[in-house]
Every structure is written in structure tokens, then in C-alpha cells.
Coordinates of C-alpha atoms in Angstrom, one line a residue:
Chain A
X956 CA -46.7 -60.1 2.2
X957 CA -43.8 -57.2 3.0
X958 CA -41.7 -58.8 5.5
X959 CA -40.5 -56.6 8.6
X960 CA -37.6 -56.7 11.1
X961 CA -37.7 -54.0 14.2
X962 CA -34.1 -53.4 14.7
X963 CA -33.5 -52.4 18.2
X964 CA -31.4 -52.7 21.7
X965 CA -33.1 -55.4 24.2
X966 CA -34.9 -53.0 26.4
X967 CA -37.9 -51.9 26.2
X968 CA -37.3 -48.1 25.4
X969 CA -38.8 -46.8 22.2
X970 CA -39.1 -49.8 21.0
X971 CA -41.5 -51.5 23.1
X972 CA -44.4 -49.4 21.8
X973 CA -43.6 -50.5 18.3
X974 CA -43.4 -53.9 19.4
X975 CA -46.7 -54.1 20.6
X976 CA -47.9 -52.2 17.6
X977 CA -46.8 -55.3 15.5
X978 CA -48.1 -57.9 17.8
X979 CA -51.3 -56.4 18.3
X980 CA -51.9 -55.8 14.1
X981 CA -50.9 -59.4 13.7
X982 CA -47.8 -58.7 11.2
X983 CA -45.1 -61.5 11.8
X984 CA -41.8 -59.8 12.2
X985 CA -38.2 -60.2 13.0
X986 CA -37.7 -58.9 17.0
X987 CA -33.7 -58.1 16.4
X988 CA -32.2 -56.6 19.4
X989 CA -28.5 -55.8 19.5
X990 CA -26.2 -56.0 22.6
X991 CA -25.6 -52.9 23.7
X992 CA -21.4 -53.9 23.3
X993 CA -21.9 -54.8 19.7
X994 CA -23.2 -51.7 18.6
X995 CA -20.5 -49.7 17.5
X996 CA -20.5 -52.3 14.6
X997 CA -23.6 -51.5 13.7
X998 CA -24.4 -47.7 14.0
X999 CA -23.6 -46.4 11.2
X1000 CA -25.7 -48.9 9.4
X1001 CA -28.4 -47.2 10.2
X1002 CA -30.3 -44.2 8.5
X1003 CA -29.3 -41.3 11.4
X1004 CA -26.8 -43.5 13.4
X1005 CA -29.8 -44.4 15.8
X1006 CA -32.8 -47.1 16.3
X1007 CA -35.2 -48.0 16.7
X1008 CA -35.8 -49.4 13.2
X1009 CA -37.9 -50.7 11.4
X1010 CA -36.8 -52.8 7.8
X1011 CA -39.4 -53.4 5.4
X1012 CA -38.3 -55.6 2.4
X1013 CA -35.2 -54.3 2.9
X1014 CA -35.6 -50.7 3.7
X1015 CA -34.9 -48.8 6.3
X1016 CA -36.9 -47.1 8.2
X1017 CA -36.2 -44.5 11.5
X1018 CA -37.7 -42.6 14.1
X1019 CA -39.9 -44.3 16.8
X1020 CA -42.6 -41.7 16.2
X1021 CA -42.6 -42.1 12.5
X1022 CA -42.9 -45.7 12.8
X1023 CA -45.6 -46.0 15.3
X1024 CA -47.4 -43.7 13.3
X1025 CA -47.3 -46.1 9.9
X1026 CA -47.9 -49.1 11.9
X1027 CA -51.1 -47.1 13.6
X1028 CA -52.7 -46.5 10.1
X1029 CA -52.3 -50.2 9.5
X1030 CA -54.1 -50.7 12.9
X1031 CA -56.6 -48.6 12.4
X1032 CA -55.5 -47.0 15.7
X1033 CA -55.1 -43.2 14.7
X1034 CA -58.5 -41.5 14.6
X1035 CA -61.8 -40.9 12.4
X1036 CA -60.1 -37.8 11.1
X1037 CA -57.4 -35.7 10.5
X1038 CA -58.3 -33.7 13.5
X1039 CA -59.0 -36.9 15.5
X1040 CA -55.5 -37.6 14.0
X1041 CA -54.2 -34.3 14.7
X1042 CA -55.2 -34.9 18.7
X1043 CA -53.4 -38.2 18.7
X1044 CA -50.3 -36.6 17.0
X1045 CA -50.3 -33.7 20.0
X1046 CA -50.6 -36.6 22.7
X1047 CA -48.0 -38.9 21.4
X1048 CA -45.3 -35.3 20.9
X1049 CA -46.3 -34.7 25.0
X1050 CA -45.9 -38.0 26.1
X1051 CA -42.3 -37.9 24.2
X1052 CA -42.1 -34.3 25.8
X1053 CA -42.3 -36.3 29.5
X1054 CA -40.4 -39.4 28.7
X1055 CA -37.4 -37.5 27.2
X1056 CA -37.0 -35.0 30.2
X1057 CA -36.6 -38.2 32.4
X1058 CA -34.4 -40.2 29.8
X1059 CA -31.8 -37.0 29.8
X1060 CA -31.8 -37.3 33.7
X1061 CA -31.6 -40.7 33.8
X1062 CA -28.9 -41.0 31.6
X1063 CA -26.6 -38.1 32.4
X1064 CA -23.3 -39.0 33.8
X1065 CA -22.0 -36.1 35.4
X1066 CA -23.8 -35.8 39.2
X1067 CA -24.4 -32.4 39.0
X1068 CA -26.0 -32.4 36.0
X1069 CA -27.9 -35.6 36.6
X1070 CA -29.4 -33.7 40.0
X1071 CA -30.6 -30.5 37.8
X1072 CA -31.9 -32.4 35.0
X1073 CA -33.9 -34.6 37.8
X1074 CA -34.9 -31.5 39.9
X1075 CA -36.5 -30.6 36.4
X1076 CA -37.9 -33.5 35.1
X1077 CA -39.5 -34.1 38.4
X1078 CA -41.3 -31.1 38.8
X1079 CA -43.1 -31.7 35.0
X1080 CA -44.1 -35.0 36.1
X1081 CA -46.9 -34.2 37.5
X1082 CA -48.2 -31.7 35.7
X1083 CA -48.0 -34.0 32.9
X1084 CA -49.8 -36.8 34.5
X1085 CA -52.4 -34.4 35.8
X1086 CA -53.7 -33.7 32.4
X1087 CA -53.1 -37.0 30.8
X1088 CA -55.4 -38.5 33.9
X1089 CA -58.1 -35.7 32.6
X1090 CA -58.1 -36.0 29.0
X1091 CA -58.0 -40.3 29.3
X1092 CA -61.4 -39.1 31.5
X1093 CA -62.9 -37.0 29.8
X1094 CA -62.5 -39.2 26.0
X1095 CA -64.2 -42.5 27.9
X1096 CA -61.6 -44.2 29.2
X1097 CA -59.3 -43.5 26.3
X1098 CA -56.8 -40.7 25.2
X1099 CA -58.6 -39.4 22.0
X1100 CA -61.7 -40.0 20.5
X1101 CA -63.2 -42.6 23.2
X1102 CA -61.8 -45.3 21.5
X1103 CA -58.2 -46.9 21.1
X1104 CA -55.7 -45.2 19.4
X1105 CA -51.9 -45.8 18.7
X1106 CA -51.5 -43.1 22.1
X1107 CA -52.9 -45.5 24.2
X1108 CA -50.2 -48.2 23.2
X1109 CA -47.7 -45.4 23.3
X1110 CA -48.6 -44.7 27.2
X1111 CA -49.2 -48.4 28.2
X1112 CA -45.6 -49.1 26.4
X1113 CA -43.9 -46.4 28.2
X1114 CA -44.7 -48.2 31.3
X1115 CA -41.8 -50.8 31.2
X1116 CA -39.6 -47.1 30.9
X1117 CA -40.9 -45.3 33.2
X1118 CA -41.2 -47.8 35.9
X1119 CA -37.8 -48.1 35.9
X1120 CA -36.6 -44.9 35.3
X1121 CA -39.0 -44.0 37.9
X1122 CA -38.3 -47.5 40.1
X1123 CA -42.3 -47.3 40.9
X1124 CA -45.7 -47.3 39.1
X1125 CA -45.7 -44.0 36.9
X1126 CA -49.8 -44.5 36.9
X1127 CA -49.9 -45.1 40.4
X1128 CA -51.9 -42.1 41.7
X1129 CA -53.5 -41.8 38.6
X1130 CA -56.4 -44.5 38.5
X1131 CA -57.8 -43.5 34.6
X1132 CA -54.3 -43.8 33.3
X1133 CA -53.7 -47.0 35.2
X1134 CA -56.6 -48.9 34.2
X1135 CA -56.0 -47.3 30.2
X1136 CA -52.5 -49.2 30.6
X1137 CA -54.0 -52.6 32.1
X1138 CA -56.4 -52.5 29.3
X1139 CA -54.0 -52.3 26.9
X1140 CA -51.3 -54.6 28.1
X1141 CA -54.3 -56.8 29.1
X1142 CA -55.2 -56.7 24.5
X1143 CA -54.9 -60.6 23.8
X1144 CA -52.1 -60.1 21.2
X1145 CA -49.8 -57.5 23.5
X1146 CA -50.8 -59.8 26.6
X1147 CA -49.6 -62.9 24.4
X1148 CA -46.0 -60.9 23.9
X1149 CA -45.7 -59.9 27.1
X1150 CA -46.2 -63.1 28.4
X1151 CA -43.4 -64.4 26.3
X1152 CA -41.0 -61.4 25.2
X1153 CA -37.1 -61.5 26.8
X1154 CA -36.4 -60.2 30.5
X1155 CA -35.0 -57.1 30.0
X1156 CA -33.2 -55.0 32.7
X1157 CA -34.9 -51.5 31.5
Chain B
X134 CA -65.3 -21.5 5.8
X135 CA -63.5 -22.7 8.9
X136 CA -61.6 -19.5 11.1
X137 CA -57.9 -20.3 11.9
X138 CA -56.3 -18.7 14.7
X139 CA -52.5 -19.2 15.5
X140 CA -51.1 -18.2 19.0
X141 CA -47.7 -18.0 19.6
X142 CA -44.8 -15.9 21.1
X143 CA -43.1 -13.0 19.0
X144 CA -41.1 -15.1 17.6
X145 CA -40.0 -17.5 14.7
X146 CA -38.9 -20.5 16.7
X147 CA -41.2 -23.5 16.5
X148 CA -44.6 -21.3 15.3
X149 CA -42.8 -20.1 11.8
X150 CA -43.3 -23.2 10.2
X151 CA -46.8 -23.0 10.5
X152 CA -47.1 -19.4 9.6
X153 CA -44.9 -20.7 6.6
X154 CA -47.3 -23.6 5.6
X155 CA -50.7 -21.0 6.6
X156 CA -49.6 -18.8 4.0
X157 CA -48.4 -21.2 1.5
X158 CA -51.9 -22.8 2.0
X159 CA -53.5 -19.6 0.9
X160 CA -55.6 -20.3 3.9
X161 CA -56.0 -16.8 6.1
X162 CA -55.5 -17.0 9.7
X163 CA -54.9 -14.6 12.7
X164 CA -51.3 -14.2 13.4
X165 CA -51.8 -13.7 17.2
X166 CA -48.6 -13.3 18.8
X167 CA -48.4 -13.0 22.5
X168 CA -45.6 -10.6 24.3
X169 CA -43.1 -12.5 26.8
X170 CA -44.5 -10.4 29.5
X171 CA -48.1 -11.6 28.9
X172 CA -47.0 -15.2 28.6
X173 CA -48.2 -16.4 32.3
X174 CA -51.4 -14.5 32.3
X175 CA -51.8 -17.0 29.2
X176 CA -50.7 -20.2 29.8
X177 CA -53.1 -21.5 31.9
X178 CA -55.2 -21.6 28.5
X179 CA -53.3 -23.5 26.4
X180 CA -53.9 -27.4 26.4
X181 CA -50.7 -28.1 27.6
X182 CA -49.8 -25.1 29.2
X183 CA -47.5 -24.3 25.8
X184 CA -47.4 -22.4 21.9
X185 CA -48.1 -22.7 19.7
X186 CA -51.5 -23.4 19.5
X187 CA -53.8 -23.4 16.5
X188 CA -57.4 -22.5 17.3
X189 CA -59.9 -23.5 14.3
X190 CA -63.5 -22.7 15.0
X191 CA -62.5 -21.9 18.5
X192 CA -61.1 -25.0 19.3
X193 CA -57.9 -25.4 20.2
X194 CA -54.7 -27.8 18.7
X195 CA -51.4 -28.2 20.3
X196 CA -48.3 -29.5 19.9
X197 CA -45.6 -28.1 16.7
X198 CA -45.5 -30.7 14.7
X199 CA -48.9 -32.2 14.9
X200 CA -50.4 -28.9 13.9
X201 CA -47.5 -29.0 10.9
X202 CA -48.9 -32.2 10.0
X203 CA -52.3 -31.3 9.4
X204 CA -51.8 -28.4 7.8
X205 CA -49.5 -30.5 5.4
X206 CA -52.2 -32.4 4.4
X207 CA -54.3 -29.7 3.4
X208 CA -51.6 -28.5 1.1
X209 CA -50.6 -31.7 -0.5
X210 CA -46.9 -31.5 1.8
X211 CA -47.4 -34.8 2.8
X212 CA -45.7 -37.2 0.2
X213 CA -47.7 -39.7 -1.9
X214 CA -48.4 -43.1 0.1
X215 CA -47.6 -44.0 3.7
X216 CA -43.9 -44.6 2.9
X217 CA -43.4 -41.1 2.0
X218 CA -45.2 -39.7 4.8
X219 CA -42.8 -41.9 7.4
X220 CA -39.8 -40.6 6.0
X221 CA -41.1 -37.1 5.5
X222 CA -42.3 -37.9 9.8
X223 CA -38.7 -39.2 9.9
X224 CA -37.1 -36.2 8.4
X225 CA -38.8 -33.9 10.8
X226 CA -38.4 -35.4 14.0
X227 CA -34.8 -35.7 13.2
X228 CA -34.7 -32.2 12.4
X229 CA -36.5 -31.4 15.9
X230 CA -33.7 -33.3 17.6
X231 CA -30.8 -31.1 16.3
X232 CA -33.0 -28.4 16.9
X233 CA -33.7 -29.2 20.6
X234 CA -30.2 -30.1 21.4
X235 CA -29.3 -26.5 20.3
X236 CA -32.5 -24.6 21.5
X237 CA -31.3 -26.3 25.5
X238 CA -28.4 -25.0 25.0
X239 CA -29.8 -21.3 24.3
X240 CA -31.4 -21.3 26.5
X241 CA -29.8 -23.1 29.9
X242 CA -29.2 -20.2 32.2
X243 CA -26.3 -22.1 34.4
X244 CA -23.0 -21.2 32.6
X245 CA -21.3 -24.7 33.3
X246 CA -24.4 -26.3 32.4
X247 CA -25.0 -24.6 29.4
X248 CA -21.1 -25.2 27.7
X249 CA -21.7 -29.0 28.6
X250 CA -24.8 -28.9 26.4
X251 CA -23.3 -26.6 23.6
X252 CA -20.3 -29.2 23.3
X253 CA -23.3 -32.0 22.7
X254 CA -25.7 -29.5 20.1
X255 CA -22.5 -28.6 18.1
X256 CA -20.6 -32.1 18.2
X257 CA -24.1 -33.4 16.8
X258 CA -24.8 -30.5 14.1
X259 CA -22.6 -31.5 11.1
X260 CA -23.6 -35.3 11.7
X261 CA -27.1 -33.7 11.4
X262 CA -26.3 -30.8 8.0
X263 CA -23.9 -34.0 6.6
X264 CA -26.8 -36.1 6.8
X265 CA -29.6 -34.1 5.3
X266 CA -27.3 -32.4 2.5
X267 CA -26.8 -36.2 1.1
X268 CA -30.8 -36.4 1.7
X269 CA -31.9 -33.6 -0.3
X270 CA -28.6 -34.5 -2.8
X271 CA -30.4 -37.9 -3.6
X272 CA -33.7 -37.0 -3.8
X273 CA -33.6 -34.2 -6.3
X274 CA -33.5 -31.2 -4.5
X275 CA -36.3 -31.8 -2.0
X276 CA -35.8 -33.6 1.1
X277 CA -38.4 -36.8 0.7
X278 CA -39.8 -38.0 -2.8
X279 CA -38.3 -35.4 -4.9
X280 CA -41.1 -32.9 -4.5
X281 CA -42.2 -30.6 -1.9
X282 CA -43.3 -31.3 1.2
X283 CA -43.8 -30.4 4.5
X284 CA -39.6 -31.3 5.1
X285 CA -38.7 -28.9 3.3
X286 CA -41.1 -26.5 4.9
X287 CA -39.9 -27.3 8.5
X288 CA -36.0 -26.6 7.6
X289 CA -36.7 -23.3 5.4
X290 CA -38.3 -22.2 8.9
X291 CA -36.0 -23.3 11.5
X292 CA -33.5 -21.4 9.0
X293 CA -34.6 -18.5 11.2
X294 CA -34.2 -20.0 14.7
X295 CA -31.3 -21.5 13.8
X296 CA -29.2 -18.7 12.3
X297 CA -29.8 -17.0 15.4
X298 CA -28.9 -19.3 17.8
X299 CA -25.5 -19.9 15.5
X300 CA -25.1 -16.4 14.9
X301 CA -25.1 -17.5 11.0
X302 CA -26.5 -19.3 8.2
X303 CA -26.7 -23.0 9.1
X304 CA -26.4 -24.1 5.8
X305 CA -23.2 -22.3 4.5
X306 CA -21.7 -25.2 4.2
X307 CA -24.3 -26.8 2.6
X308 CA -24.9 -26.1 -0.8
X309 CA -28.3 -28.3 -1.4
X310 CA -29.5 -27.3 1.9
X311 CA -29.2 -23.5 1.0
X312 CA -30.7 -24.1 -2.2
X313 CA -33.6 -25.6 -0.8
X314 CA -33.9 -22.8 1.8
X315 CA -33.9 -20.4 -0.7
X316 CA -36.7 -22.0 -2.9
X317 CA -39.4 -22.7 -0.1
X318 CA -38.4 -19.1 1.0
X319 CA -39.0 -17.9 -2.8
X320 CA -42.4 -19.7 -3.3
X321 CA -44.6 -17.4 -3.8
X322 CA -47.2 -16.4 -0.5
X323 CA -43.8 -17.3 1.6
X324 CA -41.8 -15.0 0.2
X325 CA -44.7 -12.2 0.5
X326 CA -45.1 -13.1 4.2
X327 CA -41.4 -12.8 5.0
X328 CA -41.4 -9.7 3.3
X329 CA -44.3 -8.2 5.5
X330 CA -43.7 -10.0 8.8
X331 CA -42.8 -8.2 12.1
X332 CA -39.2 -8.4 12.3
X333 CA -38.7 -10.4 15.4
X334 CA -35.7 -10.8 17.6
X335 CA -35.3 -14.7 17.0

């Protein structure tokens, strides 16, 4: 059996979906998490000076996208077919599409800066929610394919994120979405780790 | 055999990869490209209200990179196990970073705004050039596995976009880079694409 140790900050972040990605196949694995102070020390350790990542028998791997998508094959949780695959793919790059406009707002220092980048991320919230609600309803309950696929952990891992970024319920007005991410979260493996996994402030 | 369709702007930008990888493919497609000026009478029909988009058989596929990856598949671009395909997912979504961060700046329209984020694209940029030069330096030439693949693909394309938006060749500097530019741009359909293509602004 390969062994594998997530490398990543204690937050949730992009790590979380990759997290429950693990939990949820059943592969044992090391949940590293570095304090935010020590890493300096450990940047340039990794492949493009960023995490998450994920080591496998030693090696280094980057890029929460890439990841997920290895760990979803293992899973079983990224469509019948390439095109099925292809859908999931197109999902997973929008959700990231959302999630980043709000990450550059919520992390910008200067005010006035901060205040634009908002103003925009705000007014593609919706619009993104809007048709993540529809296609969740019109695939059965799920985001491609009516059954569960590595974009459903993606959305129900985002959660932690967004909630605070967002310092509500992203899914709130958005009942298909909302019940996607309870069913996920609700999986007996990810349930298990939430249960159990660190308080984290984001 | 199925019909391919690509929509996209008049532009290189993110649709030249997959006119790149099309044509490479041997698989023959409608090049549709849709004027600036016709852009909102459009945009209410693309999935996620962006381009490109890849119809096939009329239906239609979203999202850059997912429609890369398919299309990889087809032509064998996509490295020989799992591993391979992670770091060749790895390699592009790092190369999408650097490639946003200078794209926002481009773009911004706010002239305080807009220096703030070309200070960030172009403090980031040789980490990024640094980075894949030593990558394509260690793996013979190619950027994942020592062979083609759709990494290589992805960079020979943003060779466009990017020497506009740097007013020069992103890879002077970079000897294994240009190299590899040069070869995906010399394969064979690629090369007769780029010699019949509609000269484009960006």
C-alpha cells in the first residue's frame, strides 16, 4: 500500500476537499498542517512554493485541482465517461472561478482594493449560485451525471470557506445545493472526519 | 463521425490551445469566432455565460481547460498512468495561474488598481519561467514524462497571449522553454494552422 501525507495549513481552504476525498475512499494518510508562522521554513520545499500537497511514497505532488482529480478516479467519483468527465472538470474550474474571486477579496490588504475586489465578487455570486442550484436540479439531486461525483465533494468542502469568507450559509437560498452539501458532509466516512477533524478558525 | 464546433472570441487567449490541440488532432472543427461587439447578444447561450465553448453534436462544453483535457485524451496528450496526468493537471493549472495574474492586470481598467496588480503578475513571472525551464530541463525537453503532451500544448499557445500582454517573447530568457515553443509550434497541422490563421489582435 502507497502511503500518503496531505501537506497543508490548518484551515480548511483547498485542502478540505481533498481531505474528505481521502476519508471518504478509505486511504489512511498523514493530515500535516503547518502553522501559518512556520511556513517560511517550509515553502520552498514544495514543488511551486505553494500547498496543498499531497506526498505519495515520497513524492510530491501539487495543485488542489490536480489532486482531487487523482484521488476522484480512485473513488470512482468522476463520471461514466470522458464527457461525463469532461462536465465534472467544467464544474469543478467554475466553482474555483467563484471561490477565487472571493479569496482575492477576502484577502486583499489595501481597503480600496479589498472594497472593489468585493463589489466584484459579490455581484458573481449569484449568478454563480443561480446556475449551480439548476444544474444540481436538473442531474437528480447531483452536479453531473445524477450521481456523486468528486464536484459534489468539491462544493460541500467549499462550505467551511465560504461560510466564513461569506460569515453566513453560502447555500442558504439555494435549497438543491444545500441539501447536495448535507448529503455529502452527512457520507459516513466525511461525517466520521468532521466529527473529529481540528477547530479551525477558516 | 461526431461535428465539433468551437466558439470563441477573435482571439488567441484561452481558445488557441484548443484550436492548437483540434488541429493537431486531425479532427476538423468550425472555428467560429464571435466579434467583441456581438459578445452580449451571445452570452446568454453559453453554459456559463463564457468562451470558449466546444459544441460536439450540438451539445455544448465549457470551461478552458476541461475542454483541453478531453481533447488531450483523444490525442494521446495525456501522459501514461494517473501520475503523469496529475502532474501534466499540475503543470497547467500552474500555468493558468501566471497567466491570470497577468491577464487581471491587462485588463483592470482603474490605473491604481491595475499597477498594484502588475507589480504582483510580474514579481511572480520569473518564479513561474524559473520554475518550468528547470521542469522541461529535467524531463527531456517536454514538460511531464519526457514526451508530448497536452503541457506543452497549453504553453506553445499562451506563447501568443502572453507575448502580447509582455510586449515580447516570454521565454527569451528561457532557452528550454523556447525550444519547446518552437517544436509544438513546428509539428506539423500546428504549424499549417498558424500559417493560415486570421491574424488576430491578441
Amino acid at each position: 500500500m502507497p502511503t500518503y501525507k496531505l501537506i497543508y495549513f490548518d484551515v480548511t481552504g483547498l485542502g478540505e476537499s481533498i481531505r474528505f476525498l481521502l476519508n471518504h475512499c478509505g486511504i489512511k494518510f498523514e493530515d500535516t498542517r503547518i502553522a501559518i508562522d512556520d511556513w517560511p521554513k517550509h515553502k520552498s520545499d514544495m514543488p511551486m512554493g505553494q500547498m496543498p500537497v499531497l506526498e505519495i511514497d515520497g513524492k510530491r505532488y501539487h495543485q488542489s485541482r490536480a489532486i482531487g482529480r487523482f484521488l476522484a478516479k480512485k473513488g470512482n467519483l468522476y463520471g461514466a465517461d470522458d464527457f461525463e468527465a469532461m462536465e465534472i472538470d467544467a464544474t469543478i474550474d467554475s466553482m474555483d472561478d467563484i471561490r477565487l474571486a472571493l479569496s482575492q477579496y477576502y484577502w486583499e490588504k489595501d481597503a480600496a482594493f479589498k472594497e472593489k475586489l468585493k463589489e466584484t465578487a459579490f455581484q458573481k455570486l449569484p449568478y454563480y449560485l443561480d446556475k449551480f442550484e439548476a444544474q444540481v436540479k436538473k442531474n437528480g439531486g447531483y452536479f453531473v451525471g445524477g450521481k456523486l461525483s468528486w464536484a459534489d465533494f468539491l462544493w460541500a468542502a467549499y462550505f467551511d470557506y465560504l461560510s466564513f469568507v461569506l460569515a453566513g450559509d453560502p447555500n442558504k437560498d439555494h435549497p438543491e445545493l444545500k441539501k447536495l452539501v448535507e448529503k455529502v458532509r452527512g457520507l459516513p466516512n466525511v461525517k466520521a472526519y468532521i466529527e473529529k477533524r481540528p477547530t479551525t478558525q477558516l
